[in-house]
């Protein structure tokens, strides 16, 4: 069996050898070219640098141009015109003294500097003496000192004995803070007594003048005259009027640090020029505060009821001078002011004629003599700054301190109404 298999293998090998000789034995045989060409190896190329491409863009347009920008710069707000005037401090009348027979009675307002800032009572002394009491309703500190006490000094002249006290104010810091709102001050207070008296059985009248009265008399007052709106709330911005209109006029005395004052319109005259003595002229307030225009012409001119003692308002019906081409008017009024402590009388009044004479403060009895004047004739003139004046009613009565001044208002155009 083995031998038989061996013979078969030998025969197979012999056949295979003959086949190989037949294929490779012929030297002229060349293999056929390959059906597909072998790809050549790739050629290495250096990378080339190219400039970056700029993207193509087009600007967007709008049908209407834009007016808004971002961010928009803020525009400064327009500043209104402010009627500002720097006010300079003026002397404050806050200290008064009553010189008695044996002592001096001194009263000091807590608002000692007149700036609305109350002082601490412990910071104020009369010499070395403190205040003995306070008047909370009037906000006043009260000091009393014997003439030879509280560090007073005595000086003699030929006719007087002068006791001098020093009112010392030394402010302390407020509330533990290092600030003060007032400055140190020293006020000299004097009491003058005459050395010579008339020895008789009659009562002796003191010859000295109280310190408070002297201080009031040494100061000045200012009077103003303004045209007002129909509601009396604002000054009228225009001076233009027409016949038949009502002219609202307000007279004011600026009090500053005075005792309370009452203002009066003593007389008023209307002219065509600022010269109050020119012609033609018409005195519509005369005889110490009698508004006679309604009495003469039957108009509605009148004083208004007083709303404040230092203010007096009145109405005048607009008019023109007959035959005058110019419709301009100048109004000059003589104003007076007295302390409100003085009663309204025949020389200090504001009377209107409305079915009889009526006084602006209700004291109608003071108007009894208004019909005795010469209506529409005279007036007086001067400047707006008044000077102190004294007027004595009777030798047995106290002096009346009175301030007077003249104020001119104008020109005031009065036009005629056009009829359709």
CSV table of C-alpha atoms in Angstrom, one decimal:
chain,number,residue,atom,x,y,z
A,1,UNK,CA,0.0,0.0,0.0
A,2,UNK,CA,2.8,2.3,0.9
A,3,UNK,CA,4.6,1.5,-2.3
A,4,UNK,CA,1.5,2.2,-4.3
A,5,UNK,CA,1.1,5.7,-2.8
A,6,UNK,CA,4.8,6.5,-3.4
A,7,UNK,CA,4.5,5.7,-7.1
A,8,UNK,CA,1.5,8.0,-7.5
A,9,UNK,CA,3.4,10.9,-5.9
A,10,UNK,CA,6.4,10.4,-8.2
A,11,UNK,CA,4.2,10.4,-11.3
A,12,UNK,CA,2.6,13.7,-10.1
A,13,UNK,CA,5.9,15.4,-9.6
A,14,UNK,CA,7.1,14.3,-13.0
A,15,UNK,CA,4.1,15.8,-14.7
A,16,UNK,CA,4.5,19.0,-12.9
A,17,UNK,CA,8.2,19.3,-13.9
A,18,UNK,CA,7.4,18.9,-17.6
A,19,UNK,CA,4.8,21.6,-17.5
A,20,UNK,CA,7.2,24.1,-15.9
A,21,UNK,CA,9.8,23.3,-18.6
A,22,UNK,CA,7.3,23.9,-21.3
A,23,UNK,CA,6.4,27.3,-19.9
A,24,UNK,CA,9.9,28.7,-19.1
A,25,UNK,CA,12.0,26.8,-21.6
A,26,UNK,CA,11.4,29.1,-24.5
A,27,UNK,CA,13.7,32.2,-24.1
A,28,UNK,CA,11.7,34.4,-26.6
A,29,UNK,CA,8.7,34.5,-24.3
A,30,UNK,CA,8.0,37.9,-22.7
A,31,UNK,CA,5.3,38.5,-20.2
A,32,UNK,CA,2.4,40.7,-21.4
A,33,UNK,CA,2.3,44.3,-20.0
A,34,UNK,CA,0.2,44.8,-17.0
A,35,UNK,CA,-3.4,45.7,-17.6
A,36,UNK,CA,-3.2,48.6,-15.2
A,37,UNK,CA,-0.3,51.0,-15.0
A,38,UNK,CA,1.3,51.2,-11.7
A,39,UNK,CA,0.9,54.7,-10.3
A,40,UNK,CA,4.0,56.8,-10.1
A,41,UNK,CA,5.0,58.1,-6.7
A,42,UNK,CA,3.6,61.5,-5.8
A,43,UNK,CA,5.8,64.5,-6.3
A,44,UNK,CA,6.3,66.5,-3.1
A,45,UNK,CA,5.4,70.2,-3.6
A,46,UNK,CA,6.3,73.0,-1.3
A,47,UNK,CA,3.3,74.8,0.2
A,48,UNK,CA,2.7,78.3,-1.4
A,49,UNK,CA,1.8,81.3,0.8
A,50,UNK,CA,-1.3,83.1,-0.3
A,51,UNK,CA,-2.6,86.5,0.9
A,52,UNK,CA,-5.8,86.2,3.0
A,53,UNK,CA,-8.9,87.0,1.2
A,54,UNK,CA,-10.9,90.1,2.3
A,55,UNK,CA,-14.5,89.3,2.6
A,56,UNK,CA,-16.6,91.4,0.3
A,57,UNK,CA,-19.1,93.5,2.3
A,58,UNK,CA,-21.6,96.2,1.4
A,59,UNK,CA,-22.8,99.0,3.6
A,60,UNK,CA,-26.4,98.8,4.5
A,61,UNK,CA,-28.4,101.9,3.6
A,62,UNK,CA,-31.7,103.2,4.9
A,63,UNK,CA,-34.6,105.0,3.3
A,64,UNK,CA,-34.3,107.8,5.9
A,65,UNK,CA,-31.0,109.0,7.4
A,66,UNK,CA,-30.6,108.1,11.1
A,67,UNK,CA,-30.7,111.0,13.5
A,68,UNK,CA,-30.0,109.0,16.7
A,69,UNK,CA,-26.5,108.3,17.9
A,70,UNK,CA,-25.3,106.0,20.6
A,71,UNK,CA,-24.3,106.9,23.1
A,72,UNK,CA,-26.0,110.3,22.9
A,73,UNK,CA,-24.2,113.0,24.8
A,74,UNK,CA,-26.3,114.7,27.4
A,75,UNK,CA,-27.2,118.2,26.7
A,76,UNK,CA,-27.0,120.8,29.6
A,77,UNK,CA,-30.3,121.9,30.9
A,78,UNK,CA,-31.0,125.6,30.4
A,79,UNK,CA,-30.7,127.5,33.6
A,80,UNK,CA,-33.5,129.9,34.4
A,81,UNK,CA,-32.7,133.5,35.3
A,82,UNK,CA,-32.8,133.8,39.0
A,83,UNK,CA,-33.3,137.2,40.6
A,84,UNK,CA,-30.5,136.8,43.1
A,85,UNK,CA,-28.8,139.6,45.0
A,86,UNK,CA,-26.2,139.0,47.6
A,87,UNK,CA,-27.5,140.3,50.9
A,88,UNK,CA,-25.1,141.9,53.3
A,89,UNK,CA,-25.7,141.7,57.0
A,90,UNK,CA,-27.3,144.7,58.6
A,91,UNK,CA,-27.3,145.7,62.3
A,92,UNK,CA,-29.9,143.8,64.2
A,93,UNK,CA,-32.0,145.6,66.8
A,94,UNK,CA,-32.2,142.8,69.3
A,95,UNK,CA,-31.1,144.5,72.5
A,96,UNK,CA,-33.1,146.9,74.6
A,97,UNK,CA,-32.6,148.5,78.0
A,98,UNK,CA,-34.9,150.2,80.4
A,99,UNK,CA,-33.0,152.4,82.8
A,100,UNK,CA,-34.8,152.4,86.2
A,101,UNK,CA,-34.2,154.4,89.3
A,102,UNK,CA,-32.0,151.8,90.9
A,103,UNK,CA,-31.3,149.1,88.3
A,104,UNK,CA,-31.1,148.4,84.6
A,105,UNK,CA,-33.6,146.1,82.9
A,106,UNK,CA,-32.1,144.5,79.7
A,107,UNK,CA,-33.9,142.4,77.2
A,108,UNK,CA,-32.1,140.4,74.5
A,109,UNK,CA,-33.8,138.4,71.7
A,110,UNK,CA,-32.7,134.8,71.5
A,111,UNK,CA,-32.1,135.5,67.8
A,112,UNK,CA,-29.4,138.0,68.8
A,113,UNK,CA,-27.8,138.3,65.4
A,114,UNK,CA,-31.0,138.4,63.4
A,115,UNK,CA,-30.1,135.3,61.3
A,116,UNK,CA,-32.7,132.9,62.6
A,117,UNK,CA,-30.3,131.1,64.9
A,118,UNK,CA,-31.2,131.1,68.6
A,119,UNK,CA,-28.3,131.5,71.0
A,120,UNK,CA,-27.8,129.3,74.1
A,121,UNK,CA,-28.8,131.3,77.2
A,122,UNK,CA,-25.9,130.0,79.1
A,123,UNK,CA,-23.5,131.7,76.6
A,124,UNK,CA,-24.8,135.2,77.3
A,125,UNK,CA,-24.0,137.2,80.4
A,126,UNK,CA,-24.4,140.8,81.6
A,127,UNK,CA,-21.0,141.4,83.0
A,128,UNK,CA,-20.7,138.3,85.2
A,129,UNK,CA,-24.5,138.0,85.8
A,130,UNK,CA,-26.7,135.5,83.9
A,131,UNK,CA,-30.3,135.9,82.7
A,132,UNK,CA,-32.9,136.0,85.5
A,133,UNK,CA,-35.8,134.7,83.3
A,134,UNK,CA,-37.0,134.0,79.8
A,135,UNK,CA,-40.0,135.1,77.9
A,136,UNK,CA,-40.8,132.0,75.8
A,137,UNK,CA,-43.6,133.6,73.9
A,138,UNK,CA,-41.5,136.5,72.7
A,139,UNK,CA,-38.2,134.5,72.7
A,140,UNK,CA,-36.5,137.0,74.9
A,141,UNK,CA,-33.9,136.7,77.6
A,142,UNK,CA,-34.3,139.1,80.6
A,143,UNK,CA,-31.4,140.6,82.7
A,144,UNK,CA,-31.7,142.8,85.7
A,145,UNK,CA,-28.7,144.4,87.4
A,146,UNK,CA,-28.2,147.0,90.1
A,147,UNK,CA,-26.5,150.1,88.8
A,148,UNK,CA,-23.3,149.3,90.8
A,149,UNK,CA,-23.5,145.5,90.2
A,150,UNK,CA,-22.5,143.0,87.4
A,151,UNK,CA,-19.2,144.7,86.6
A,152,UNK,CA,-20.8,148.1,85.7
A,153,UNK,CA,-18.6,151.2,85.4
A,154,UNK,CA,-19.6,154.8,86.2
A,155,UNK,CA,-18.6,157.9,84.3
A,156,UNK,CA,-19.6,161.5,84.9
A,157,UNK,CA,-20.0,164.4,82.5
A,158,UNK,CA,-21.0,167.9,83.2
A,159,UNK,CA,-24.7,167.0,82.9
A,160,UNK,CA,-25.0,163.2,83.2
A,161,UNK,CA,-24.2,160.1,85.2
A,162,UNK,CA,-23.4,157.2,82.8
A,163,UNK,CA,-23.6,153.6,84.0
A,164,UNK,CA,-22.0,151.2,81.5
A,165,UNK,CA,-22.6,147.4,81.3
A,166,UNK,CA,-21.1,144.9,78.9
A,167,UNK,CA,-23.2,142.2,77.4
A,168,UNK,CA,-20.9,139.3,76.7
A,169,UNK,CA,-21.7,136.5,74.3
A,170,UNK,CA,-19.2,133.6,74.2
A,171,UNK,CA,-20.6,130.7,72.0
A,172,UNK,CA,-19.8,127.1,72.9
A,173,UNK,CA,-19.6,124.3,70.2
A,174,UNK,CA,-22.9,122.9,69.2
A,175,UNK,CA,-23.8,119.4,70.4
A,176,UNK,CA,-20.2,118.3,71.1
A,177,UNK,CA,-19.2,119.1,67.5
A,178,UNK,CA,-16.3,121.5,66.8
A,179,UNK,CA,-18.6,124.0,64.9
A,180,UNK,CA,-20.4,127.2,65.9
A,181,UNK,CA,-22.8,129.2,63.8
A,182,UNK,CA,-22.4,132.5,65.6
A,183,UNK,CA,-19.4,134.6,66.6
A,184,UNK,CA,-18.4,136.1,69.9
A,185,UNK,CA,-19.7,139.5,70.6
A,186,UNK,CA,-19.7,142.3,73.2
A,187,UNK,CA,-22.5,144.8,73.3
A,188,UNK,CA,-22.2,148.0,75.4
A,189,UNK,CA,-25.3,149.0,77.3
A,190,UNK,CA,-25.5,152.4,78.9
A,191,UNK,CA,-27.9,154.2,81.2
A,192,UNK,CA,-27.7,158.0,81.3
A,193,UNK,CA,-29.1,159.9,84.3
A,194,UNK,CA,-29.2,163.7,84.6
A,195,UNK,CA,-27.1,165.2,87.3
A,196,UNK,CA,-29.3,168.3,87.6
A,197,UNK,CA,-33.0,168.3,88.5
A,198,UNK,CA,-35.6,170.9,88.9
A,199,UNK,CA,-36.3,171.0,92.7
A,200,UNK,CA,-40.0,171.5,93.1
A,201,UNK,CA,-43.1,169.8,94.4
A,202,UNK,CA,-43.9,168.6,90.9
A,203,UNK,CA,-43.2,165.1,89.7
A,204,UNK,CA,-39.8,164.7,88.0
A,205,UNK,CA,-39.9,163.3,84.5
A,206,UNK,CA,-36.8,161.4,83.4
A,207,UNK,CA,-34.7,163.2,80.7
A,208,UNK,CA,-33.0,160.2,79.2
A,209,UNK,CA,-34.2,158.4,76.1
A,210,UNK,CA,-34.7,154.6,76.2
A,211,UNK,CA,-31.9,152.8,74.4
A,212,UNK,CA,-34.3,150.8,72.2
A,213,UNK,CA,-36.0,154.0,70.9
A,214,UNK,CA,-32.7,155.6,70.0
A,215,UNK,CA,-31.6,152.5,68.0
A,216,UNK,CA,-34.8,152.5,66.1
A,217,UNK,CA,-34.5,156.2,65.2
A,218,UNK,CA,-30.9,155.8,64.0
A,219,UNK,CA,-31.9,153.3,61.3
A,220,UNK,CA,-33.3,153.7,57.8
A,221,UNK,CA,-36.4,152.3,56.1
A,222,UNK,CA,-37.2,151.6,52.5
A,223,UNK,CA,-40.6,152.0,50.9
A,224,UNK,CA,-41.7,150.2,47.7
A,225,UNK,CA,-44.6,150.7,45.3
A,226,UNK,CA,-45.5,147.9,42.9
A,227,UNK,CA,-48.2,147.0,40.4
A,228,UNK,CA,-49.8,143.7,41.3
A,229,UNK,CA,-51.7,141.0,39.4
A,230,UNK,CA,-55.5,140.6,39.9
A,231,UNK,CA,-55.1,138.0,42.7
A,232,UNK,CA,-52.5,140.2,44.5
A,233,UNK,CA,-50.0,137.2,44.5
A,234,UNK,CA,-47.3,138.5,42.1
A,235,UNK,CA,-45.9,141.6,40.8
A,236,UNK,CA,-47.5,142.4,37.4
A,237,UNK,CA,-44.9,141.8,34.6
A,238,UNK,CA,-46.5,144.4,32.3
A,239,UNK,CA,-47.4,148.0,32.9
A,240,UNK,CA,-49.9,148.2,30.0
A,241,UNK,CA,-53.5,149.0,30.9
A,242,UNK,CA,-56.6,150.1,29.1
A,243,UNK,CA,-59.4,152.5,30.0
A,244,UNK,CA,-61.8,150.7,32.4
A,245,UNK,CA,-59.1,148.4,33.8
A,246,UNK,CA,-58.4,148.3,37.5
A,247,UNK,CA,-54.8,149.1,38.6
A,248,UNK,CA,-53.7,147.2,41.7
A,249,UNK,CA,-51.0,149.0,43.6
A,250,UNK,CA,-49.2,147.7,46.7
A,251,UNK,CA,-47.2,149.9,49.1
A,252,UNK,CA,-44.7,148.1,51.4
A,253,UNK,CA,-42.3,149.3,54.1
A,254,UNK,CA,-39.4,146.9,54.5
A,255,UNK,CA,-39.1,146.4,58.3
A,256,UNK,CA,-35.7,144.6,58.5
A,257,UNK,CA,-35.1,144.4,62.3
A,258,UNK,CA,-37.4,147.2,63.4
A,259,UNK,CA,-40.2,147.0,65.8
A,260,UNK,CA,-43.5,146.1,63.9
A,261,UNK,CA,-44.4,148.9,61.6
A,262,UNK,CA,-47.6,150.1,59.9
A,263,UNK,CA,-47.4,151.8,56.5
A,264,UNK,CA,-49.7,154.6,55.3
A,265,UNK,CA,-50.2,156.2,51.9
A,266,UNK,CA,-50.4,159.8,52.9
A,267,UNK,CA,-51.1,161.2,49.4
A,268,UNK,CA,-50.7,160.3,45.7
A,269,UNK,CA,-50.6,162.4,42.6
A,270,UNK,CA,-50.7,161.4,38.9
A,271,UNK,CA,-48.8,163.3,36.3
A,272,UNK,CA,-47.6,163.0,32.7
A,273,UNK,CA,-43.9,163.1,33.6
A,274,UNK,CA,-41.8,162.0,36.6
A,275,UNK,CA,-41.9,165.5,37.9
A,276,UNK,CA,-44.8,165.5,40.4
A,277,UNK,CA,-45.1,169.3,40.3
A,278,UNK,CA,-45.8,169.3,36.5
A,279,UNK,CA,-49.1,170.1,35.0
A,280,UNK,CA,-51.6,168.6,34.5
A,281,UNK,CA,-51.7,166.7,37.8
A,282,UNK,CA,-54.4,164.8,39.6
A,283,UNK,CA,-54.2,164.1,43.4
A,284,UNK,CA,-56.3,161.0,44.0
A,285,UNK,CA,-55.2,160.4,47.6
A,286,UNK,CA,-54.8,163.4,49.9
A,287,UNK,CA,-55.6,164.8,53.3
A,288,UNK,CA,-53.5,162.2,55.1
A,289,UNK,CA,-54.7,159.0,53.5
A,290,UNK,CA,-58.2,159.8,52.0
A,291,UNK,CA,-58.7,158.1,48.6
A,292,UNK,CA,-60.9,160.8,47.0
A,293,UNK,CA,-61.1,159.4,43.4
A,294,UNK,CA,-64.3,157.6,44.1
A,295,UNK,CA,-65.7,160.7,45.8
A,296,UNK,CA,-64.9,162.9,42.9
A,297,UNK,CA,-65.5,160.7,39.8
A,298,UNK,CA,-67.7,158.0,41.2
A,299,UNK,CA,-65.2,155.2,40.4
A,300,UNK,CA,-64.6,152.0,42.2
A,301,UNK,CA,-61.2,153.1,43.5
A,302,UNK,CA,-60.6,152.0,47.1
A,303,UNK,CA,-58.2,150.7,49.7
A,304,UNK,CA,-58.2,147.0,50.3
A,305,UNK,CA,-58.6,145.5,53.8
A,306,UNK,CA,-55.1,145.3,55.4
A,307,UNK,CA,-53.5,141.8,55.1
A,308,UNK,CA,-50.4,142.9,57.0
A,309,UNK,CA,-49.4,146.0,58.9
A,310,UNK,CA,-46.4,146.8,56.8
A,311,UNK,CA,-48.4,146.4,53.6
A,312,UNK,CA,-51.2,148.5,52.2
A,313,UNK,CA,-53.0,147.7,48.9
A,314,UNK,CA,-55.4,149.9,46.9
A,315,UNK,CA,-57.2,149.9,43.6
A,316,UNK,CA,-57.3,152.7,41.1
A,317,UNK,CA,-59.5,152.8,38.0
A,318,UNK,CA,-57.4,153.5,34.9
A,319,UNK,CA,-57.8,157.0,33.4
A,320,UNK,CA,-56.1,159.4,31.0
A,321,UNK,CA,-55.7,163.2,31.1
A,322,UNK,CA,-58.1,165.0,28.8
A,323,UNK,CA,-56.5,166.5,25.7
A,324,UNK,CA,-53.2,164.8,26.3
A,325,UNK,CA,-51.8,162.9,23.3
A,326,UNK,CA,-49.6,160.7,25.5
A,327,UNK,CA,-51.3,158.0,27.4
A,328,UNK,CA,-48.5,157.6,29.9
A,329,UNK,CA,-49.0,158.2,33.6
A,330,UNK,CA,-46.6,158.6,36.5
A,331,UNK,CA,-47.8,158.0,40.0
A,332,UNK,CA,-45.9,159.5,42.9
A,333,UNK,CA,-47.0,158.6,46.5
A,334,UNK,CA,-45.8,160.0,49.8
A,335,UNK,CA,-45.6,157.0,52.2
A,336,UNK,CA,-45.3,157.1,56.0
A,337,UNK,CA,-44.6,154.4,58.6
A,338,UNK,CA,-45.1,154.3,62.4
A,339,UNK,CA,-45.0,151.7,65.0
A,340,UNK,CA,-48.1,149.5,65.2
A,341,UNK,CA,-48.3,150.6,68.9
A,342,UNK,CA,-49.6,154.0,67.8
A,343,UNK,CA,-53.3,154.2,67.1
A,344,UNK,CA,-54.8,155.0,63.7
A,345,UNK,CA,-55.9,158.7,63.8
A,346,UNK,CA,-56.7,161.6,61.5
A,347,UNK,CA,-53.1,161.9,60.3
A,348,UNK,CA,-52.4,158.1,60.0
A,349,UNK,CA,-55.2,156.4,58.1
A,350,UNK,CA,-56.3,154.7,54.9
A,351,UNK,CA,-59.9,155.8,54.0
A,352,UNK,CA,-62.0,154.9,51.0
A,353,UNK,CA,-65.4,156.3,50.0
A,354,UNK,CA,-67.9,153.5,49.5
A,355,UNK,CA,-71.3,154.7,50.6
A,356,UNK,CA,-69.5,156.7,53.2
A,357,UNK,CA,-65.9,156.7,54.4
A,358,UNK,CA,-64.4,153.3,55.5
A,359,UNK,CA,-60.9,152.7,57.0
A,360,UNK,CA,-58.8,149.8,55.8
A,361,UNK,CA,-58.2,148.5,59.4
A,362,UNK,CA,-61.8,149.1,60.5
A,363,UNK,CA,-61.1,152.3,62.4
A,364,UNK,CA,-63.8,154.3,60.5
A,365,UNK,CA,-63.9,157.0,63.1
A,366,UNK,CA,-60.6,158.3,61.9
A,367,UNK,CA,-62.1,159.2,58.4
A,368,UNK,CA,-64.4,161.9,59.7
A,369,UNK,CA,-62.3,164.7,58.4
A,370,UNK,CA,-61.8,163.4,54.9
A,371,UNK,CA,-64.5,165.6,53.4
A,372,UNK,CA,-62.8,168.8,54.6
A,373,UNK,CA,-59.9,168.6,52.2
A,374,UNK,CA,-59.6,170.3,48.8
A,375,UNK,CA,-60.2,167.4,46.5
A,376,UNK,CA,-57.7,166.6,43.7
A,377,UNK,CA,-55.3,169.5,44.2
A,378,UNK,CA,-51.9,168.9,45.8
A,379,UNK,CA,-49.2,166.4,46.6
A,380,UNK,CA,-45.6,166.2,47.8
A,381,UNK,CA,-42.3,164.8,46.5
A,382,UNK,CA,-38.9,163.3,47.4
A,383,UNK,CA,-36.9,160.1,47.3
A,384,UNK,CA,-37.6,156.5,48.1
A,385,UNK,CA,-35.1,156.3,51.0
A,386,UNK,CA,-36.7,157.7,54.2
A,387,UNK,CA,-34.9,159.4,57.1
A,388,UNK,CA,-35.9,159.3,60.7
A,389,UNK,CA,-38.3,161.9,61.9
A,390,UNK,CA,-40.0,162.8,65.1
A,391,UNK,CA,-43.4,164.3,65.6
A,392,UNK,CA,-44.9,165.4,69.0
A,393,UNK,CA,-48.7,165.4,69.3
A,394,UNK,CA,-48.8,167.0,72.7
A,395,UNK,CA,-46.3,168.1,75.3
A,396,UNK,CA,-47.7,165.5,77.8
A,397,UNK,CA,-47.7,162.7,75.3
A,398,UNK,CA,-44.8,160.5,74.2
A,399,UNK,CA,-42.9,161.1,71.0
A,400,UNK,CA,-44.1,159.5,67.8
A,401,UNK,CA,-41.3,158.1,65.7
A,402,UNK,CA,-42.4,158.5,62.1
A,403,UNK,CA,-40.6,157.7,58.8
A,404,UNK,CA,-41.5,159.3,55.5
A,405,UNK,CA,-40.5,158.8,51.9
A,406,UNK,CA,-41.7,159.3,48.3
A,407,UNK,CA,-41.9,156.6,45.6
A,408,UNK,CA,-42.6,157.2,41.9
A,409,UNK,CA,-44.2,154.4,39.8
A,410,UNK,CA,-44.2,154.6,35.9
A,411,UNK,CA,-44.4,155.1,33.1
A,412,UNK,CA,-47.8,153.4,32.9
A,413,UNK,CA,-49.3,153.3,29.4
A,414,UNK,CA,-53.1,153.7,29.4
A,415,UNK,CA,-54.6,152.9,26.0
A,416,UNK,CA,-58.1,153.4,24.8
A,417,UNK,CA,-60.3,150.4,24.1
A,418,UNK,CA,-61.0,149.8,20.4
A,419,UNK,CA,-64.7,149.4,19.6
A,420,UNK,CA,-65.6,146.9,17.0
